[in-house]
PDB file of C-alpha atoms in Angstrom:
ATOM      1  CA  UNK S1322      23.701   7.121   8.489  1.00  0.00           C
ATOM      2  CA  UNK S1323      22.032   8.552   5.227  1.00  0.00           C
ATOM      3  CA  UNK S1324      24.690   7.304   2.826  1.00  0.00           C
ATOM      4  CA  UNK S1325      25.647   4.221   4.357  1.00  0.00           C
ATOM      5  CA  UNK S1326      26.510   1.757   1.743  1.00  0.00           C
ATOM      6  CA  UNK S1327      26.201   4.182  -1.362  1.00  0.00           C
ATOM      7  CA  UNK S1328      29.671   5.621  -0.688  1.00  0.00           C
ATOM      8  CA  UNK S1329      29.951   5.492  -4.747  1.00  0.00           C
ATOM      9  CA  UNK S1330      26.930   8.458  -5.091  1.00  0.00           C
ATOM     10  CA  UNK S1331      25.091   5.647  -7.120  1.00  0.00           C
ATOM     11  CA  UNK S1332      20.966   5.528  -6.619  1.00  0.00           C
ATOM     12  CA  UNK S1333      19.567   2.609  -5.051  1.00  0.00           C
ATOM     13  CA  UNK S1334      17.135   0.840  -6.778  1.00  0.00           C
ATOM     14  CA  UNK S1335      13.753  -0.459  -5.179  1.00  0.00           C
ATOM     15  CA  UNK S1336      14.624  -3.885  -3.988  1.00  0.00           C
ATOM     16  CA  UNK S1337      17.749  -1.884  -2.470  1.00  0.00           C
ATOM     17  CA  UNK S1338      15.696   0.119  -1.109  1.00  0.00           C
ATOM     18  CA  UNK S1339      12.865  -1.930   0.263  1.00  0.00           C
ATOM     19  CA  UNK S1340      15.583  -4.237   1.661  1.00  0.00           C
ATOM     20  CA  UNK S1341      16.836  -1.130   3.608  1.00  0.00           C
ATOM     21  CA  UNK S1342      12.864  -0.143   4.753  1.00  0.00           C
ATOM     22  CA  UNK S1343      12.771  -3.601   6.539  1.00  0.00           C
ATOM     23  CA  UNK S1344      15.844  -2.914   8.918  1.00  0.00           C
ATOM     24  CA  UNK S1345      13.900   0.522   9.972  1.00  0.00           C
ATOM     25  CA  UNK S1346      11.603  -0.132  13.263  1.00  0.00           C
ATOM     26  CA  UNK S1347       8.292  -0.052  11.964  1.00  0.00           C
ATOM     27  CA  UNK S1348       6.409   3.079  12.169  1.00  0.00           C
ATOM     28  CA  UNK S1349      10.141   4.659  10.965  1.00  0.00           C
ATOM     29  CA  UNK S1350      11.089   5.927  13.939  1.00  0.00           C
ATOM     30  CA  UNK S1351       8.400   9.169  13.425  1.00  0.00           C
ATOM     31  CA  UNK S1352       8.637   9.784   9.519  1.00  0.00           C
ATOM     32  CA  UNK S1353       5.262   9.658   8.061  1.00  0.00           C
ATOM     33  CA  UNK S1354       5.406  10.477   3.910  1.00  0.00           C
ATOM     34  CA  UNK S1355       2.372  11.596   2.010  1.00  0.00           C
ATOM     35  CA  UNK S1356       3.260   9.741  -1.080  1.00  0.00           C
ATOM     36  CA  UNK S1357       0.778  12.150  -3.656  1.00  0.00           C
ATOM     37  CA  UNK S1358       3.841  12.628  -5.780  1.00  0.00           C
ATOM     38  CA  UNK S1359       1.360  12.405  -8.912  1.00  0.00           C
ATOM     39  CA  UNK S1360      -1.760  13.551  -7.583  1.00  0.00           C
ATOM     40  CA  UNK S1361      -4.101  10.611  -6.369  1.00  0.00           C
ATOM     41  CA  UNK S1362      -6.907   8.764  -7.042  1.00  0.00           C
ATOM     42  CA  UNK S1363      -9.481   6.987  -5.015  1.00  0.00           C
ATOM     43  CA  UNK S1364     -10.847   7.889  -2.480  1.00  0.00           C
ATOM     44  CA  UNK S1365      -9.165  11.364  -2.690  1.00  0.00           C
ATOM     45  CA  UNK S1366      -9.758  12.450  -6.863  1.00  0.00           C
ATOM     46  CA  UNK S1367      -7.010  14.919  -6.734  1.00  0.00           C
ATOM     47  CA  UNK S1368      -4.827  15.722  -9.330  1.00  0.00           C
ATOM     48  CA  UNK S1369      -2.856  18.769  -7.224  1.00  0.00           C
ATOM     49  CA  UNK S1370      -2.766  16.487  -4.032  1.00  0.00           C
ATOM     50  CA  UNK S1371       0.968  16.812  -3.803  1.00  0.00           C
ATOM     51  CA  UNK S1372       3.589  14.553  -1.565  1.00  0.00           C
ATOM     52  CA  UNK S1373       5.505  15.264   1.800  1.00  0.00           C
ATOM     53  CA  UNK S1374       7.803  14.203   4.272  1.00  0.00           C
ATOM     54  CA  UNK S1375       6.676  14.482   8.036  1.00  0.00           C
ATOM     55  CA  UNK S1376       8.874  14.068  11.149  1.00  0.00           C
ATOM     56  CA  UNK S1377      12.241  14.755   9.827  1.00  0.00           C
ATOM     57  CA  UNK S1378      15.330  15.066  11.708  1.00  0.00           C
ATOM     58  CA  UNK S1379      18.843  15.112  11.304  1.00  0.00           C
ATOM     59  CA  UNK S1380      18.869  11.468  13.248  1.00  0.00           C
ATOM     60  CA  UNK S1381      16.845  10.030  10.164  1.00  0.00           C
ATOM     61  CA  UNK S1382      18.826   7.748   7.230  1.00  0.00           C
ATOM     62  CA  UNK S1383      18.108   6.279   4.453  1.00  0.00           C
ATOM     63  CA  UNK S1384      16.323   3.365   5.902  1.00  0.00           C
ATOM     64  CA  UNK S1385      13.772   5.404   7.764  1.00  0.00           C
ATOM     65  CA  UNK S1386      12.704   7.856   4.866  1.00  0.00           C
ATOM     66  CA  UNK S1387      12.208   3.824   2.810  1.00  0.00           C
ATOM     67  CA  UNK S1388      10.076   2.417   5.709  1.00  0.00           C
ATOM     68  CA  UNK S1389       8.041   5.637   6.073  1.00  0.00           C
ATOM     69  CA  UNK S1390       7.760   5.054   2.222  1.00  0.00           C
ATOM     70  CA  UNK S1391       6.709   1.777   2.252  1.00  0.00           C
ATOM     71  CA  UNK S1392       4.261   2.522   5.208  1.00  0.00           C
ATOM     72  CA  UNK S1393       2.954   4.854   3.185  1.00  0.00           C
ATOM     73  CA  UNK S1394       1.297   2.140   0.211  1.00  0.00           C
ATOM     74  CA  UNK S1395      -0.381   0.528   2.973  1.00  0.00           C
ATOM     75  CA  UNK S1396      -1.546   3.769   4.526  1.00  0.00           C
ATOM     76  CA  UNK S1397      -3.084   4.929   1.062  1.00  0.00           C
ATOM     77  CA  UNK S1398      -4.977   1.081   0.872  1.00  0.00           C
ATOM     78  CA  UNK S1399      -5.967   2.042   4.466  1.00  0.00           C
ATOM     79  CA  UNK S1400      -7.553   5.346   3.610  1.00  0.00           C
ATOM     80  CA  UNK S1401      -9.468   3.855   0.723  1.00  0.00           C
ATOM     81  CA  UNK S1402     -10.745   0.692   2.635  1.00  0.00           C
ATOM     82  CA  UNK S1403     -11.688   3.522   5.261  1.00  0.00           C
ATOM     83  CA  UNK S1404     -13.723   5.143   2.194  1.00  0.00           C
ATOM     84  CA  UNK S1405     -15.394   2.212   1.054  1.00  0.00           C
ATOM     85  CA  UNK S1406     -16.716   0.822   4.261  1.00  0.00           C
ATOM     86  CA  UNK S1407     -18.101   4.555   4.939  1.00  0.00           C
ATOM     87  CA  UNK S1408     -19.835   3.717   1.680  1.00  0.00           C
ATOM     88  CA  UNK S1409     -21.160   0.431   3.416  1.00  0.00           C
ATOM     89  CA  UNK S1410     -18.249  -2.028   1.514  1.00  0.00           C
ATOM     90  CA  UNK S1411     -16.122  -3.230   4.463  1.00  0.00           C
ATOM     91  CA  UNK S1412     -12.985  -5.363   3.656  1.00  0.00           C
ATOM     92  CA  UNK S1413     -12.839  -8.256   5.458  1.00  0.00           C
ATOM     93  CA  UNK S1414      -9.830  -9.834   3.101  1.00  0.00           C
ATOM     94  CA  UNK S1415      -7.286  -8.551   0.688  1.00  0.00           C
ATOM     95  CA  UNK S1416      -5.829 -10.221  -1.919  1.00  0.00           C
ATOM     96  CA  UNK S1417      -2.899  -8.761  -3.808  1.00  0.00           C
ATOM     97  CA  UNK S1418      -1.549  -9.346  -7.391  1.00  0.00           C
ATOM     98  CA  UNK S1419       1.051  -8.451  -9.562  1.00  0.00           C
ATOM     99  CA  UNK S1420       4.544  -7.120  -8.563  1.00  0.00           C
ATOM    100  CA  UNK S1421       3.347  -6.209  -4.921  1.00  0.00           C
ATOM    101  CA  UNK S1422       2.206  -9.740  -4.693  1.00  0.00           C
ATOM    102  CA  UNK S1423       5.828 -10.739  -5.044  1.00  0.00           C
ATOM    103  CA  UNK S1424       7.170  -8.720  -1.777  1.00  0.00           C
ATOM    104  CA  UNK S1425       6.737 -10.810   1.657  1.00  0.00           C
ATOM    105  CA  UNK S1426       8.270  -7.501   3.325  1.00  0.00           C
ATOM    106  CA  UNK S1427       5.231  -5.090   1.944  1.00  0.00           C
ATOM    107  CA  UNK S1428       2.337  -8.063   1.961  1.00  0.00           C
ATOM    108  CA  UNK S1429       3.072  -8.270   6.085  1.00  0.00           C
ATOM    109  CA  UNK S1430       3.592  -4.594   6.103  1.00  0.00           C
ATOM    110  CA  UNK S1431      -0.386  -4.417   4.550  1.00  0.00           C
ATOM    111  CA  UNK S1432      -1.746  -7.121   6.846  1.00  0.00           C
ATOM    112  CA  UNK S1433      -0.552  -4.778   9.717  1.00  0.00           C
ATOM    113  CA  UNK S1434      -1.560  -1.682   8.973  1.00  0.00           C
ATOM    114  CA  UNK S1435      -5.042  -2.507   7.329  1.00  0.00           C
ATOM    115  CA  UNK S1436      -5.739  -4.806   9.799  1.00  0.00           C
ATOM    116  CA  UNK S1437      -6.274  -7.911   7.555  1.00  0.00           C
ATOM    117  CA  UNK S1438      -5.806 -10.988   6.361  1.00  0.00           C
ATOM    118  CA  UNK S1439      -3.533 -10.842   3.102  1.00  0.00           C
ATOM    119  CA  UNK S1440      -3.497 -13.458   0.546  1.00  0.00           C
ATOM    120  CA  UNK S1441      -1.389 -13.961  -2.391  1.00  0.00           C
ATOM    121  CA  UNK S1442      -2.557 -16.151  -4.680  1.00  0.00           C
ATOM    122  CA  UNK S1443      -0.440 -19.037  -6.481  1.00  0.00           C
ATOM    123  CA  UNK S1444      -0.472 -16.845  -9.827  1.00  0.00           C
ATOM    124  CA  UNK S1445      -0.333 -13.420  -8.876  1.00  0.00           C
ATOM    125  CA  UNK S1446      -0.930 -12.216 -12.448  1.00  0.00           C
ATOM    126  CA  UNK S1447      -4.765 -11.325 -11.896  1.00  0.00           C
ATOM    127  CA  UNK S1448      -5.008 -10.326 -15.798  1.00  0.00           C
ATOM    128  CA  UNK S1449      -3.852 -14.209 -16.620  1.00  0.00           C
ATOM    129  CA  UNK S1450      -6.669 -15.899 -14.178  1.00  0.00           C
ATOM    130  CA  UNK S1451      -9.417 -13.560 -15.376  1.00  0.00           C
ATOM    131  CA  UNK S1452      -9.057 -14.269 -19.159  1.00  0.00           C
ATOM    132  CA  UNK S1453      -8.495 -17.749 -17.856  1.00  0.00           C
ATOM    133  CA  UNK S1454     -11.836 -17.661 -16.064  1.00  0.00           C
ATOM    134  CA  UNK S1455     -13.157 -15.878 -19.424  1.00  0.00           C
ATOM    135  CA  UNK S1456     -12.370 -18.788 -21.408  1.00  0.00           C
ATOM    136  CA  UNK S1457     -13.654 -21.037 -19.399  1.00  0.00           C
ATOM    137  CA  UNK S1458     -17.131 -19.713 -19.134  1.00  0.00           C
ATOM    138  CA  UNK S1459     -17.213 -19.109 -22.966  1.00  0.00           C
ATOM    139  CA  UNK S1460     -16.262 -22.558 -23.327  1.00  0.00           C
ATOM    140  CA  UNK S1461     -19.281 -23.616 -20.877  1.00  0.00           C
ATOM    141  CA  UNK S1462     -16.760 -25.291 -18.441  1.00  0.00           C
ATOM    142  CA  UNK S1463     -18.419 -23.124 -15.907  1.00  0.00           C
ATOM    143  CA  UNK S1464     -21.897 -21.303 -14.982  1.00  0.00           C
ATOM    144  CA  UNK S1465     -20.523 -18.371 -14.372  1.00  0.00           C
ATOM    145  CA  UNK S1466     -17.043 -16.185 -13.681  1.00  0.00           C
ATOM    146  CA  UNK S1467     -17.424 -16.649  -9.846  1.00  0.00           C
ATOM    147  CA  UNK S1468     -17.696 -20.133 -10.083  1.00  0.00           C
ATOM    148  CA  UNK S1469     -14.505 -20.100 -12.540  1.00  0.00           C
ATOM    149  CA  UNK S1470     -12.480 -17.823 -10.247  1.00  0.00           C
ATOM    150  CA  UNK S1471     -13.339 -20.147  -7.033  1.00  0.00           C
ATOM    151  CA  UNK S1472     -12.019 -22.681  -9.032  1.00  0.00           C
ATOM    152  CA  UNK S1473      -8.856 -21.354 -10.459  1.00  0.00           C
ATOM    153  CA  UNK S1474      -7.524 -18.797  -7.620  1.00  0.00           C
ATOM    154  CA  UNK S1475      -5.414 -20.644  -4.955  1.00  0.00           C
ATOM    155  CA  UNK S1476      -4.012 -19.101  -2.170  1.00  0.00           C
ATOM    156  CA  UNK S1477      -0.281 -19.798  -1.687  1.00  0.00           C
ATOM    157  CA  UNK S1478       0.447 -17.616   1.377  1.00  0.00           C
ATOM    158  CA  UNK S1479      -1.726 -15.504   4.160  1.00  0.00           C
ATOM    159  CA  UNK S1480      -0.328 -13.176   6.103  1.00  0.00           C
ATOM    160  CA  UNK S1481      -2.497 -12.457   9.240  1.00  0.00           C
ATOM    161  CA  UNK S1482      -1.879  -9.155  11.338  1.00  0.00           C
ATOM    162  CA  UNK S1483       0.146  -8.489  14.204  1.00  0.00           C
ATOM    163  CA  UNK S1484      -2.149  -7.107  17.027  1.00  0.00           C
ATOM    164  CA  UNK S1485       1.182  -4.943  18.265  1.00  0.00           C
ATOM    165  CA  UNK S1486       2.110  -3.636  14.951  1.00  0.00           C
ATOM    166  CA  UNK S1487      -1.364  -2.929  13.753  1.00  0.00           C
ATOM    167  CA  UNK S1488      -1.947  -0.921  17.099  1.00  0.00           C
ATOM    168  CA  UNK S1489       0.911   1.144  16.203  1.00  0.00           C
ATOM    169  CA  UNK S1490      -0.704   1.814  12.585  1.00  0.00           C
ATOM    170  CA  UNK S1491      -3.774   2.611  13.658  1.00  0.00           C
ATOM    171  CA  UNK S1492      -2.277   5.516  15.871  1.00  0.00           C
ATOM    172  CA  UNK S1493      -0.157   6.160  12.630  1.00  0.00           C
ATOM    173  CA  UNK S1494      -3.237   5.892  10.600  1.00  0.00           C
ATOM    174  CA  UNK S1495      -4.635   8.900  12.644  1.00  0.00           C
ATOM    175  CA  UNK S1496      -1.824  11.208  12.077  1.00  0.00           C
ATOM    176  CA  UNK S1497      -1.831  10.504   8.641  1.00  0.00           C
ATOM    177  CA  UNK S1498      -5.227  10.913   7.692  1.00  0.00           C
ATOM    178  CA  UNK S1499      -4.787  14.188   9.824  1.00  0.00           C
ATOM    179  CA  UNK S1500      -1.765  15.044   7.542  1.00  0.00           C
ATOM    180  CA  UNK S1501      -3.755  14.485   4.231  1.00  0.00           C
ATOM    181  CA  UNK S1502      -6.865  16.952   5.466  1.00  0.00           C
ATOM    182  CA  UNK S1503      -3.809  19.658   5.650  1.00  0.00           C
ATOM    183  CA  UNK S1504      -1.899  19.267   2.836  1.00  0.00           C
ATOM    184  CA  UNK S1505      -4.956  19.223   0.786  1.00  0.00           C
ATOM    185  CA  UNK S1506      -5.655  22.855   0.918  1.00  0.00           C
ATOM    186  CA  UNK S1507      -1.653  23.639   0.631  1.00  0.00           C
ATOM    187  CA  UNK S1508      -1.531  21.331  -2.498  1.00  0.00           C
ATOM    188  CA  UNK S1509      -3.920  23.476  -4.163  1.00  0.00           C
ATOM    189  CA  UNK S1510      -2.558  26.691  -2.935  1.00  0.00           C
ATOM    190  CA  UNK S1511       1.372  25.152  -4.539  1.00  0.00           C
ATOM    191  CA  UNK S1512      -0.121  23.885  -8.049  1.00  0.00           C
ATOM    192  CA  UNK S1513      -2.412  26.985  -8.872  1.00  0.00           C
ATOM    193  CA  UNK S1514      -0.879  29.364 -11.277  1.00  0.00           C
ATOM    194  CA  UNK S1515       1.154  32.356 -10.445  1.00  0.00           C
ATOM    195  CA  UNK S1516      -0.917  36.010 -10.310  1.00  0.00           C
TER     196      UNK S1516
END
C-alpha cells in the first residue's frame, strides 16, 4: 500500500502527491502531522518547533501520510485564525493567492477545516493586483488603495464549508492543537546543544 505506483523507487513530486492525498478519507484515516519541519512562525515564533507524524500504523500508505500532510496547511491557518480572533481579529473570509490559489483539492480542504468561505480571486498573483492598485492611486484613478482593490479583485470561485467535514476538523483541530502544546517542550529539549 505504501509503494503503490512507485514500483521504480522514483520520488513523487507534489501534484503526485496531492493527487494521492485526495483519494485518502479525510481526516487520513488517524494520521495527524505537525508540519514544523523549519521551525514556524505566526502565531507560534519558534525556530526549534520541530515536525511529527501522529497515529501511525503499519495499515497507513502513501496516500494517508499526503492527506494528513495536506490537512496539516489548513490546520496551521486554523491555529493562527484561532490566534488572531483571541487578539479580537476574527476571520470571517479567506482569500488565497499564489500557487495554493491554483489547487481546488487544498482550497476545499481550507474551507473545511477553518470553517470558511474561500475565495480565489480571478488573478491569484496578489503582488500583480497590489502594484496594480499602486498605480492606480498614484495615477489619481482612485481615492484610495481600498477603493482600487474593490475594484480590481474579482472572485472567480468560493468554496463554502462542508458542515460534516468541518465537524470532523474541528475534533481534529483539538488533537492537534493538543499535539503542538507537547511537542513544544520536546522540540526544545531535541534542538538544544549536547552537554
Amino acid at each position: 500500500a505504501g509503494t503503490a505506483g512507485y514500483e521504480d523507487g522514483g520520488e513523487a513530486g507534489p501534484e503526485e502527491l496531492l493527487r494521492a492525498a485526495e483519494t485518502a478519507p479525510a481526516g487520513a484515516r488517524g494520521v495527524l502531522f505537525l508540519p514544523f519541519l523549519a521551525g514556524e512562525r505566526a502565531p507560534l515564533w519558534r525556530s526549534d518547533l520541530r515536525g511529527a507524524f501522529l497515529g501511525l500504523s503499519a495499515e497507513h500508505g502513501r496516500a494517508d501520510l499526503a492527506r494528513a500532510v495536506a490537512e496539516s496547511l489548513g490546520l496551521g491557518l486554523r491555529l493562527t485564525s484561532d490566534g488572531l480572533k483571541k487578539l479580537g481579529y476574527e476571520t470571517r473570509l479567506v482569500r488565497l493567492s499564489g500557487a495554493p490559489a491554483r489547487n481546488m483539492f487544498l482550497s476545499r480542504l481550507k474551507a473545511d477545516i477553518l470553517g470558511l468561505p474561500v475565495e480565489i480571486p480571478e488573478i491569484p498573483d496578489c503582488e500583480l493586483v497590489g502594484n496594480a492598485a499602486a498605480c492606480a492611486l498614484a495615477l489619481k484613478d482612485e481615492k484610495s488603495l481600498a477603493e482600487a482593490a474593490v475594484r480590481l479583485v474579482r472572485v472567480a470561485l468560493r468554496f463554502e464549508p462542508d458542515a460534516g467535514r468541518s465537524a470532523l476538523y474541528e475534533r481534529l483541530f483539538a488533537v492537534f492543537s493538543d499535539a503542538v502544546a507537547a511537542i513544544l517542550p520536546l522540540s526544545q529539549r531535541l534542538s538544544a546543544p549536547p552537554e
